[in-house]
Each structure stands twice: as C-alpha cells, then as structure tokens.
Short mmCIF file of C-alpha atoms and ligand atoms in Angstrom, two decimals:
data_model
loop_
_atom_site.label_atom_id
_atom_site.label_comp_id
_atom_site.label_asym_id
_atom_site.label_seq_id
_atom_site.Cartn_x
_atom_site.Cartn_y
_atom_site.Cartn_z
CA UNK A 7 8.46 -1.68 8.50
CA UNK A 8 10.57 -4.77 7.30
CA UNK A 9 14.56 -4.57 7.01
CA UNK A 10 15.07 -4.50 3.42
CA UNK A 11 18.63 -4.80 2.88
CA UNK A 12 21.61 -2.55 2.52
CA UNK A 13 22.65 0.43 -0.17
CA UNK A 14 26.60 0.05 -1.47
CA UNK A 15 27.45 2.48 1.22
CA UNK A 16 26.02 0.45 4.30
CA UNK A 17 22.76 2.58 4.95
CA UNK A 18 19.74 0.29 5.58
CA UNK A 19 16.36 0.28 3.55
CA UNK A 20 13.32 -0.14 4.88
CA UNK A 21 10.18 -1.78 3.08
CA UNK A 22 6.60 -0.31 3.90
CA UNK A 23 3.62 -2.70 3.13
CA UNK A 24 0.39 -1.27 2.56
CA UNK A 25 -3.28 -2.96 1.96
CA UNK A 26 -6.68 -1.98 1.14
CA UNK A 27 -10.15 -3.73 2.18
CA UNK A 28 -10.51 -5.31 -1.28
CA UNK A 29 -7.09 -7.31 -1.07
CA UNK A 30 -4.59 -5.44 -2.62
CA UNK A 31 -1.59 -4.59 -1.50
CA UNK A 32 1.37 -2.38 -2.06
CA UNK A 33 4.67 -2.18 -1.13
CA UNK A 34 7.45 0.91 -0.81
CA UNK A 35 11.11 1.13 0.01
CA UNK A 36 12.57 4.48 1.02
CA UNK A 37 15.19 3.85 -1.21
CA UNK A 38 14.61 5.71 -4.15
CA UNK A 39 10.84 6.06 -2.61
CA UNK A 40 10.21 3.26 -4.82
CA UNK A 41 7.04 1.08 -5.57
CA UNK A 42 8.45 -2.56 -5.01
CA UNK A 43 5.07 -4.73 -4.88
CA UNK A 44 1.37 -4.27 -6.31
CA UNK A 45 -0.58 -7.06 -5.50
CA UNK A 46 -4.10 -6.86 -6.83
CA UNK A 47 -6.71 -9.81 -7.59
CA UNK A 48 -7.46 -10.70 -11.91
CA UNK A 49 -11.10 -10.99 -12.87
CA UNK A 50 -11.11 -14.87 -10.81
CA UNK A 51 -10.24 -12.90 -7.67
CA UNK A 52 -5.98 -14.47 -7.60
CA UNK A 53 -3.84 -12.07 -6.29
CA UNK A 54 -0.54 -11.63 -9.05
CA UNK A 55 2.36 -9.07 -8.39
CA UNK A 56 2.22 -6.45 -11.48
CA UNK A 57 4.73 -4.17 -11.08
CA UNK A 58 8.53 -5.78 -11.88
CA UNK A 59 11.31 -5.02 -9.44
CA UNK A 60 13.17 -6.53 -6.70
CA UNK A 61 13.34 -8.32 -3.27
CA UNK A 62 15.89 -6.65 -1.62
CA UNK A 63 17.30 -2.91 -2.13
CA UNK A 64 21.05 -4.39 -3.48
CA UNK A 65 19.53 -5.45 -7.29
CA UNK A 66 17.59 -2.28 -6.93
CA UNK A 67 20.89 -0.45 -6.21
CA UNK A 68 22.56 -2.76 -9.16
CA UNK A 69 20.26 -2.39 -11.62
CA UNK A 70 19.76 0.70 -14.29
CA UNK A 71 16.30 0.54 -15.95
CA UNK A 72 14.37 2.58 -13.02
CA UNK A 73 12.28 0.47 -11.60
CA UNK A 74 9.13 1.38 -9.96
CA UNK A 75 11.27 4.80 -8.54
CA UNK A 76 10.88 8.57 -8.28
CA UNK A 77 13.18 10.00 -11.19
CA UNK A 78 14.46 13.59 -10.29
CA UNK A 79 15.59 16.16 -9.98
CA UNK A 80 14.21 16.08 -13.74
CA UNK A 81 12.63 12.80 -15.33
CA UNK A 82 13.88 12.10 -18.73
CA UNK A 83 16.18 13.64 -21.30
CA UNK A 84 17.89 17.05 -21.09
CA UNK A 85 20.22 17.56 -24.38
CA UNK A 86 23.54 17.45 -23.93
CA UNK A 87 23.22 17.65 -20.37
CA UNK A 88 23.08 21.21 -20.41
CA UNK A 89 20.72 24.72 -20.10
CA UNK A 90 20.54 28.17 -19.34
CA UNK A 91 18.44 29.57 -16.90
CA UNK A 92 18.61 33.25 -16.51
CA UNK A 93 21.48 34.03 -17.86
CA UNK A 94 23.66 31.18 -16.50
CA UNK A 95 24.63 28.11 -18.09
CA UNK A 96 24.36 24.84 -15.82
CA UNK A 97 25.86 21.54 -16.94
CA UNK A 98 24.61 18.29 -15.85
CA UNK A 99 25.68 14.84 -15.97
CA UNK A 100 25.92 13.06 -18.71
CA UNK A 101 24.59 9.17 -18.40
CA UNK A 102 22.96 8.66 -21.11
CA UNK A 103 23.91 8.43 -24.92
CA UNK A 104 20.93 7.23 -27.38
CA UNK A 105 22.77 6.74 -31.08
CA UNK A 106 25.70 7.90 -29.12
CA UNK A 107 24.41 11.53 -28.34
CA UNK A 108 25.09 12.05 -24.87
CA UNK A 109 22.33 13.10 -22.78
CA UNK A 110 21.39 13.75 -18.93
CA UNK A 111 18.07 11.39 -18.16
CA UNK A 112 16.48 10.84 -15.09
CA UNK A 113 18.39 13.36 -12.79
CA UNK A 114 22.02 11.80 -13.61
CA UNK A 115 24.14 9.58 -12.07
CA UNK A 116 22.99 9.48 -8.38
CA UNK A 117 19.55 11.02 -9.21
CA UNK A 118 16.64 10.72 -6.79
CA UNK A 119 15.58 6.85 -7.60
CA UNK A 120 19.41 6.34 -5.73
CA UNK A 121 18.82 8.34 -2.37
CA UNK A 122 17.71 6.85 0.81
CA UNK A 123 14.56 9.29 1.54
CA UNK A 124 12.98 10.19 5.10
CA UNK A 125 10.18 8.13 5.65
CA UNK A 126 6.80 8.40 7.74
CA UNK A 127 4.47 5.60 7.85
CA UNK A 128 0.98 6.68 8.42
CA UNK A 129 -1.28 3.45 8.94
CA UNK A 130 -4.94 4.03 8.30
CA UNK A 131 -8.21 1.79 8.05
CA UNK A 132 -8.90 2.79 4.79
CA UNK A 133 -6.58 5.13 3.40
CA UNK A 134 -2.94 4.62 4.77
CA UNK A 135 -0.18 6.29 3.28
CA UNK A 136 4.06 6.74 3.42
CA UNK A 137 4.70 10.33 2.87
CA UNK A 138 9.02 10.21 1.36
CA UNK A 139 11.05 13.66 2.31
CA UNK A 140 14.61 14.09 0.26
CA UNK A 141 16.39 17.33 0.11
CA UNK A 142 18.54 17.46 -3.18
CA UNK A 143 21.50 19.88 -2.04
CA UNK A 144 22.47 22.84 -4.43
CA UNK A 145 24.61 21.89 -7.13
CA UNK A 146 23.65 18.27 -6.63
CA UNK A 147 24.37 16.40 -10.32
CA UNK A 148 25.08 20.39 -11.15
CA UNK A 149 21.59 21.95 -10.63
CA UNK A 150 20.78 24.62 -9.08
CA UNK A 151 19.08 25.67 -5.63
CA UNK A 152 18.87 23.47 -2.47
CA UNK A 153 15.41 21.17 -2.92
CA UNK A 154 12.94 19.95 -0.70
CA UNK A 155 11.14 17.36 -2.28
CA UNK A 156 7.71 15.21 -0.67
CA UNK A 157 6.09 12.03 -2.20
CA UNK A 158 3.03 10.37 -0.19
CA UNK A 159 1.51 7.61 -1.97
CA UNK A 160 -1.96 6.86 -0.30
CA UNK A 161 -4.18 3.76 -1.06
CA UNK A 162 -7.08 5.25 -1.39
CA UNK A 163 -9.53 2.54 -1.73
CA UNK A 164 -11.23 0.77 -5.06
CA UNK A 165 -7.96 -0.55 -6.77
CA UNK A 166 -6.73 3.04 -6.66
CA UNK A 167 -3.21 4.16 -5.44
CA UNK A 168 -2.86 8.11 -5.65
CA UNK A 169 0.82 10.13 -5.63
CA UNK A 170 1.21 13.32 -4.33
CA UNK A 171 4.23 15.43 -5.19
CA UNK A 172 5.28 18.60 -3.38
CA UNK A 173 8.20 20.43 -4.29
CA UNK A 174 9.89 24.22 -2.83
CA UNK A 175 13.30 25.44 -4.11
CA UNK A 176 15.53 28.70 -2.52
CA UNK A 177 16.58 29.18 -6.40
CA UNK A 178 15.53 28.87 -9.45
CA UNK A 179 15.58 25.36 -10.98
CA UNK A 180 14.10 23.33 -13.17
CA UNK A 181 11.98 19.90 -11.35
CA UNK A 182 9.93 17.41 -13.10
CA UNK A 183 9.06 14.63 -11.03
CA UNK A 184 7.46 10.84 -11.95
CA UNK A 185 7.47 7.39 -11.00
CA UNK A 186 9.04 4.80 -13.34
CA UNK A 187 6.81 1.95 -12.56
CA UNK A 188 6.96 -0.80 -15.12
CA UNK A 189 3.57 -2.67 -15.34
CA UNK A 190 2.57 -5.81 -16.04
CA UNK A 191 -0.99 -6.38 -15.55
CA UNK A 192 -1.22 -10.23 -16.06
CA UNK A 193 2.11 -10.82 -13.82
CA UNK A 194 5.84 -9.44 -13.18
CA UNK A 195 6.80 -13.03 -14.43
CA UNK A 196 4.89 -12.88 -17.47
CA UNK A 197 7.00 -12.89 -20.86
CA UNK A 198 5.71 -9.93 -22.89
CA UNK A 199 3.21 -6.61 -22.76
CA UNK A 200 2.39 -6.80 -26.38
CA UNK A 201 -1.18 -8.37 -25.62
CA UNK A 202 -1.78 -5.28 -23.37
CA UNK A 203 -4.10 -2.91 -25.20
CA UNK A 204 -3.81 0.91 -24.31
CA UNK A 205 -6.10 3.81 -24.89
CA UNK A 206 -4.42 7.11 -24.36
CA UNK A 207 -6.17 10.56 -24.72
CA UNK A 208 -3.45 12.26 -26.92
CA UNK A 209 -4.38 13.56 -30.14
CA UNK A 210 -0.25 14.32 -30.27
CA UNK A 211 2.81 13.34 -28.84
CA UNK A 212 6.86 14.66 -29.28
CA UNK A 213 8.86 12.47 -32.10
CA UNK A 214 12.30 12.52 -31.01
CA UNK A 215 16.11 13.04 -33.02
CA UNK A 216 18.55 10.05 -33.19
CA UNK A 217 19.58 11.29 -29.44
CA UNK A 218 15.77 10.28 -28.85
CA UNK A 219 15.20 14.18 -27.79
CA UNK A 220 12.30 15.90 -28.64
CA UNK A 221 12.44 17.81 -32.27
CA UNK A 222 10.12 20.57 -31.17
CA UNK A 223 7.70 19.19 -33.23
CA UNK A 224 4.08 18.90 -32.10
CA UNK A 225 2.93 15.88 -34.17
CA UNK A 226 -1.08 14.34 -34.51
CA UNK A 227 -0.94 10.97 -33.74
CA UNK A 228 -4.33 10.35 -36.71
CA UNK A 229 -2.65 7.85 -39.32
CA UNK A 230 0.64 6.42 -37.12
CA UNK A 231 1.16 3.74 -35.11
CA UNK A 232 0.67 6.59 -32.50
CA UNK A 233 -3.18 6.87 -32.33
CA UNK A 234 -4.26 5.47 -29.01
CA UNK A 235 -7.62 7.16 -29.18
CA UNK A 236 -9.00 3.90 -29.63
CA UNK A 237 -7.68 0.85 -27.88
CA UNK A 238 -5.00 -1.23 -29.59
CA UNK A 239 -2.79 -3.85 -28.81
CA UNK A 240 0.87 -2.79 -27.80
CA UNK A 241 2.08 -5.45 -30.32
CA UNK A 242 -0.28 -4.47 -33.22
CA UNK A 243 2.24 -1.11 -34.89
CA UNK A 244 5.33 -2.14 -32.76
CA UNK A 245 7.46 -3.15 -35.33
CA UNK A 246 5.68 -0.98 -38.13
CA UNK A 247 8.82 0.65 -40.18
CA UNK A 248 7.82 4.03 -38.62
CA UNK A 249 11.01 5.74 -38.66
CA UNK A 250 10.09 6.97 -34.78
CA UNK A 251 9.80 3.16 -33.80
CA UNK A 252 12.57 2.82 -35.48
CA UNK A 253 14.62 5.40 -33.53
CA UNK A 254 13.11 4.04 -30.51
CA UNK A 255 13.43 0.84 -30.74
CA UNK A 256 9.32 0.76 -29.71
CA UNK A 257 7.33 2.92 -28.18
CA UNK A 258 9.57 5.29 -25.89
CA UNK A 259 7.79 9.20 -26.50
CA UNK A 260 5.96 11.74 -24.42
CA UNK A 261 2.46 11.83 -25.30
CA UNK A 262 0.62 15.17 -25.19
CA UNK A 263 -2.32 14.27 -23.03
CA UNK A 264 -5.81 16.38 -24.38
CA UNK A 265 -7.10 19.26 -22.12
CA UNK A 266 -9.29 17.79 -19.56
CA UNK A 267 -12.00 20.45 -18.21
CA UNK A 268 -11.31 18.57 -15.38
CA UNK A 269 -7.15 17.69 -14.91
CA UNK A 270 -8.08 14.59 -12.81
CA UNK A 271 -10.44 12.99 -15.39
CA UNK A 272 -9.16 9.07 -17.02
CA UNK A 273 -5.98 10.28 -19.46
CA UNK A 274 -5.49 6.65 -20.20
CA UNK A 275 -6.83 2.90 -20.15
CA UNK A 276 -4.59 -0.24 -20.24
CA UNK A 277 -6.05 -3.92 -20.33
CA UNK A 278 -5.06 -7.48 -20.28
CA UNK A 279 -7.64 -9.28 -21.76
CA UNK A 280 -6.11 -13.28 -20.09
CA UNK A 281 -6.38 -11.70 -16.53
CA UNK A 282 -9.15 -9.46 -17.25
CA UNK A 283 -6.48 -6.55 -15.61
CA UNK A 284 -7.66 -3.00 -16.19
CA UNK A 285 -4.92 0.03 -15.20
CA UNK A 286 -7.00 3.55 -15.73
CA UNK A 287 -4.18 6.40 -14.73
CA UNK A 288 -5.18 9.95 -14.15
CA UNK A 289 -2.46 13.05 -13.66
CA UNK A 290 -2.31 16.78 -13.46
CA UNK A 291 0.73 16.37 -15.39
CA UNK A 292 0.27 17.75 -19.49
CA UNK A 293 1.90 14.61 -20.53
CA UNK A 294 2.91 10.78 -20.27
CA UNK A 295 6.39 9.30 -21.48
CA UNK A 296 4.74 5.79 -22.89
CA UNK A 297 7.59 3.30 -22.76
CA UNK A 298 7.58 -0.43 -23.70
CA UNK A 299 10.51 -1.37 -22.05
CA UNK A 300 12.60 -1.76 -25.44
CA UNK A 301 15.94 -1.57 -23.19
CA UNK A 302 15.51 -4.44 -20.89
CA UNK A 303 17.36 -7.18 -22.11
CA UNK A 304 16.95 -10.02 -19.61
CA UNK A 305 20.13 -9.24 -17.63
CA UNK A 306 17.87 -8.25 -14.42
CA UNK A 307 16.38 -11.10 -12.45
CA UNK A 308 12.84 -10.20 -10.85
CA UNK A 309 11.17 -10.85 -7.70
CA UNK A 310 9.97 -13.89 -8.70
CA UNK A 311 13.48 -15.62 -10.34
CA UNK A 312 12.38 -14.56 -13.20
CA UNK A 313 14.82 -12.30 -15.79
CA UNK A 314 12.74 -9.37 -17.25
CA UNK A 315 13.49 -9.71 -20.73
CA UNK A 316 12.34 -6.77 -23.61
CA UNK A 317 9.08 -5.30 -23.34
CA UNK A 318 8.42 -7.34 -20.22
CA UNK A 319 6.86 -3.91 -18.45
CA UNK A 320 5.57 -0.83 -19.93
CA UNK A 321 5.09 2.80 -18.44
CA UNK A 322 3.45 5.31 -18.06
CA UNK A 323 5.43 8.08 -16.90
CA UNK A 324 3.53 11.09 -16.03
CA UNK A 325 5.26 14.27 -16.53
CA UNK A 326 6.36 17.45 -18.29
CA UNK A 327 7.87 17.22 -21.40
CA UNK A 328 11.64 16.21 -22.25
CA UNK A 329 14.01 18.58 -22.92
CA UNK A 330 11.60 21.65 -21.31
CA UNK A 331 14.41 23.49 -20.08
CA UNK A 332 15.89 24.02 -23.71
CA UNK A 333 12.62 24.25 -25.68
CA UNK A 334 10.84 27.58 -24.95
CA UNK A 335 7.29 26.40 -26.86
CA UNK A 336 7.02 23.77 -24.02
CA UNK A 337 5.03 24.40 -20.78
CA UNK A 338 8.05 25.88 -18.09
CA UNK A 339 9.44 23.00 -15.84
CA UNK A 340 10.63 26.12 -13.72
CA UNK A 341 10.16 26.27 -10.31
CA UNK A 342 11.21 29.55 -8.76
CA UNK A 343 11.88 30.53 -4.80
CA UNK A 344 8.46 31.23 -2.83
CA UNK A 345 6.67 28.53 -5.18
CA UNK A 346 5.46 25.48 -4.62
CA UNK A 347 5.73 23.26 -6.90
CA UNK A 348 2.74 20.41 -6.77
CA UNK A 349 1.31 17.19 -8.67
CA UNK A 350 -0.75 14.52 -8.66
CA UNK A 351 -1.05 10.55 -10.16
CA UNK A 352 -3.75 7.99 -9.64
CA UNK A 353 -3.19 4.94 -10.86
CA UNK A 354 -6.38 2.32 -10.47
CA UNK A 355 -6.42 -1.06 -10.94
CA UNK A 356 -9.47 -2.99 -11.26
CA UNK A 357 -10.74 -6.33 -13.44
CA UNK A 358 -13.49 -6.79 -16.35
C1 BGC B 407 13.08 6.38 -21.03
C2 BGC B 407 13.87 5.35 -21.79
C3 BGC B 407 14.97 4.86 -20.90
C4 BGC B 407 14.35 4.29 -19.67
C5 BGC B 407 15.41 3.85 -18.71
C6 BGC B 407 12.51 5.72 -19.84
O1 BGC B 407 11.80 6.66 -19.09
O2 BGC B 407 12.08 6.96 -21.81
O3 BGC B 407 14.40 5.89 -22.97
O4 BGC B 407 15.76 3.90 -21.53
O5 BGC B 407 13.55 5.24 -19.04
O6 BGC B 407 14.91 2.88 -17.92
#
C-alpha cells in the first residue's frame, strides 16, 4: 500500500500494486477503485504502461474524462436525467449536455469514480487481488435505495486481469456498473489509437440522437463504418461522413455484443501491430460502449508528462445499454431488494 495523495476534502488515497509471474503489473487506487497502471511486456519482452491516467489521486480528482474508474451508480447516459420506476418519477443530475441536451452520464456529479472505497488487499502467489466496498446512500445523485456495491479485480495469470462486480439494493434501482479504462496498447505516451485494429463480435450496435442517446433503434453494423466482424484499423472509417460519426465526433456507441453459448467466450480483439500488443476482453455484460476518446483534448497531463490529446485511449466499456431505464425493448438494468446483482470482465493482454 503506497500513500497516494489527497482527495479535495483531505481524505488520503491509497495505491495497491499488483504483479503476475510473467512481469506484468497493475496498479489500483481506492479512489474511485480505479486502474492507475498496466504494465505488460510488447512482443521484444519491454515493459510500457498502457492504460492513461495519473500519478497521484489530485489530477485524478481534477480531471473529467473517467479514467481507468468504476462509473456508477449507472455508466453512461440517462435522458434528461430522469425515469420512472414503478410509478415514481426520480430525477438525477444533470452533467452532461451532448449538442446541448442535458443528460445524466456516469452516475452524476460525485458518481462512484469520485468516492474513496473500502479497500482489502489480498496478496497471493499467483492470483492476488483488491476486493473495493462503497455503499451509495439512498437518494445519493437522486436514486433510489441504499447500495452496497463490491469490485475485486484479480490477476489471474497469462496477461489476464478479471473484474468481479457484486451488487444488493434494499429498493428498487436501477445499477449498471463498468470500468472506464482508456487503452493504449503501444504506450500511455503514445500520440494516437488510430493504428489499433479492433474486432468486435456485434452484428449491431445503438445509433444515438444529437443528445448522443440511444434512438431505440437496433441497427446491423454490415455496410457502415460499424462492422468490426473483421479486424480494421480504428483510423480506417473514422472520419467517414457517417452521420453517427458525425454526431459522435468518432466512435462513441454501445455495441450489441452476439449471443455467446458460452457468456465468457472472446467478445472482442484489439491489436497494435508496432508493439505486437494484443487486448482480447471477455464480459457477461450484453454490450460494450466502444469509445475513441473523441473528447480528450490535451488539457490532461499523463503519468508520463505527457498531455493525452484526442483519441489518445480508446474503451471498451462493458455494460448494459444507455438509456435502459427509459427504453422498455432493452434488457432491465433493474435490480430489485433480495437480488444480487453480479458481473464479470476479463481483460487479457498478451503479444504476437
Ligand atoms: C462516453 C463519452 C463520454 C466519456 C467521458 C464515455 O463513456 O461514451 O461520450 O464523453 O465517457 O469520458
């Protein structure tokens, strides 16, 4: 555990290290139960950092593009910042305005990425872990229910970090949990992800209105700058005039991941062909909010002294759809009393 600074209102952070047996290595902070570090060897065997972020908890506590954190109570957009959930209308905070349609994203204004979490180390040969614990009060940022929420990330071995979320509610509410992790597999300092090239298994994703919430619409991806089914460069569409690029500014949509007979098979491939970096991610989660970092404009000053300028990171953000709460043909981001709400991530890394 290494002092990692301190929050605007005094509280301490703490940074957890973590390392497998094949040299990687992965660091936390309880703040926000973020992912800070990801060290993990290119196909020569050097070690680079490829996740961007910070060195000390006060630019994470500046900063507004997410990085490497738990978003909650509910990742991405909810229109107008408002739903109805048996009968009663909640309203949430508004923090967010694409085309100047205000919107609630990423659990509002103090959402979960800004909490100091409970923390327990659990060192391990070849499999330790930090397990996060946050309860989200009722009628924190105007939802409903008092929550207990639990992260563990584990390094399980082979490249592959795995993360666990548990989630129990004493009313109804609605709870969709990710991480925001921006990756860059040939280096946090490295200019630009448009030489990465990503396969996703999504035969359709969500386009999105001006207010960059989903339409409703369940589009195939055969024919767009979409299709991922094969591999393709980020770059290669980007700047096609696709009018969902366009209201995007990139690639910022929840793809509809296929049905897997198995929920933990690949969902998606991402490689850097200079390292020879190769991110496989699998999820439980229907769906993955791809995002090429469109909004980062250089202001934010990495790890390294390096600014992250646009499309400098990409993610992938598994998770329910946006919007679920309002959009009754979506799979229910409800989680009632006396359930348990649960999910899981892997994200590998390895080199070809
Ligand atoms: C969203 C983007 C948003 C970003 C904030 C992503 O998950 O899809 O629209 O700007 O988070 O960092």
């Amino acid at each position: 555990m290494i002092p990692f600074g301190l929050t605007s209102s005094g509280e301490p952070a703490q940074l957890f290290v973590l390392q497998d047996r094949d040299g990687a290595e992965i660091a936390l902070t309880d703040y926000g139960a973020t992912l800070v570090r990801w060290r993990a060897p290119d196909r020569r065997g050097q070690l680079d950092d490829v996740v961007l972020g910070f060195n000390r908890v006060e630019a994470y506590a500046a900063h507004t593009a997410y990085f490497g954190a738990i978003v909650g109570r509910y990742g991405n957009r909810i229109a107008h910042g408002r739903f109805t959930l048996d009968g009663r209308t909640h309203e949430l905070a508004t923090n967010n305005a694409p085309a100047g349609i205000p919107c609630h994203l990423h659990g509002g204004r103090a959402g979960f990425d800004r909490k100091i979490w409970a923390s327990e180390f659990r060192p391990h040969p070849t499999q330790p872990a930090v397990t996060f614990r946050l309860r989200s009060p009722d009628g924190d940022e105007g939802y409903p229910g008092n929550l207990d929420v639990t992260v563990t990330y584990t390094l399980v071995g082979a490249g592959e970090l795995q993360i666990d979320y548990l989630a129990r509610s004493d009313r109804a509410t609605p709870v969709n949990l990710t991480n925001h992790v921006y990756f860059n597999l040939a280096g946090e300092q490295t200019e630009s992800i448009l030489g990465h090239l990503v396969t996703l298994q999504a035969s359709t994703y969500l386009p999105v209105d001006a207010g960059m919430i989903p339409t409703g619409e369940v589009a195939p991806v055969g024919n767009t700058p979409f299709d991922f089914r094969a591999p393709c460069r980020i770059g290669e569409r980007i700047e096609h005039p696709n009018e969902q690029l366009r209201l995007a500014a990139g690639y910022d949509h929840n793809f509809i991941l296929d049905p897997r007979t198995d929920p933990l098979a690949p969902a998606g491939l991402v490689f850097e062909p200079q390292s020879g970096r190769l991110l496989e991610f699998r999820t439980t989660e229907p769906g993955v909010q791809f995002y090429t970092g469109n909004f980062i404009n250089g202001s934010e000053v990495g790890k390294s002294g390096h600014a992250y300028g646009r499309r400098s990171g990409f993610c992938l953000e598994t998770q329910h759809f946006p919007d679920s709460p309002n959009q009754p043909s979506f799979p229910s981001t409800i989680l009632r009393p006396g359930q348990t709400w649960t999910s899981r991530t892997v994200y590998r890394l390895s080199t070809r």
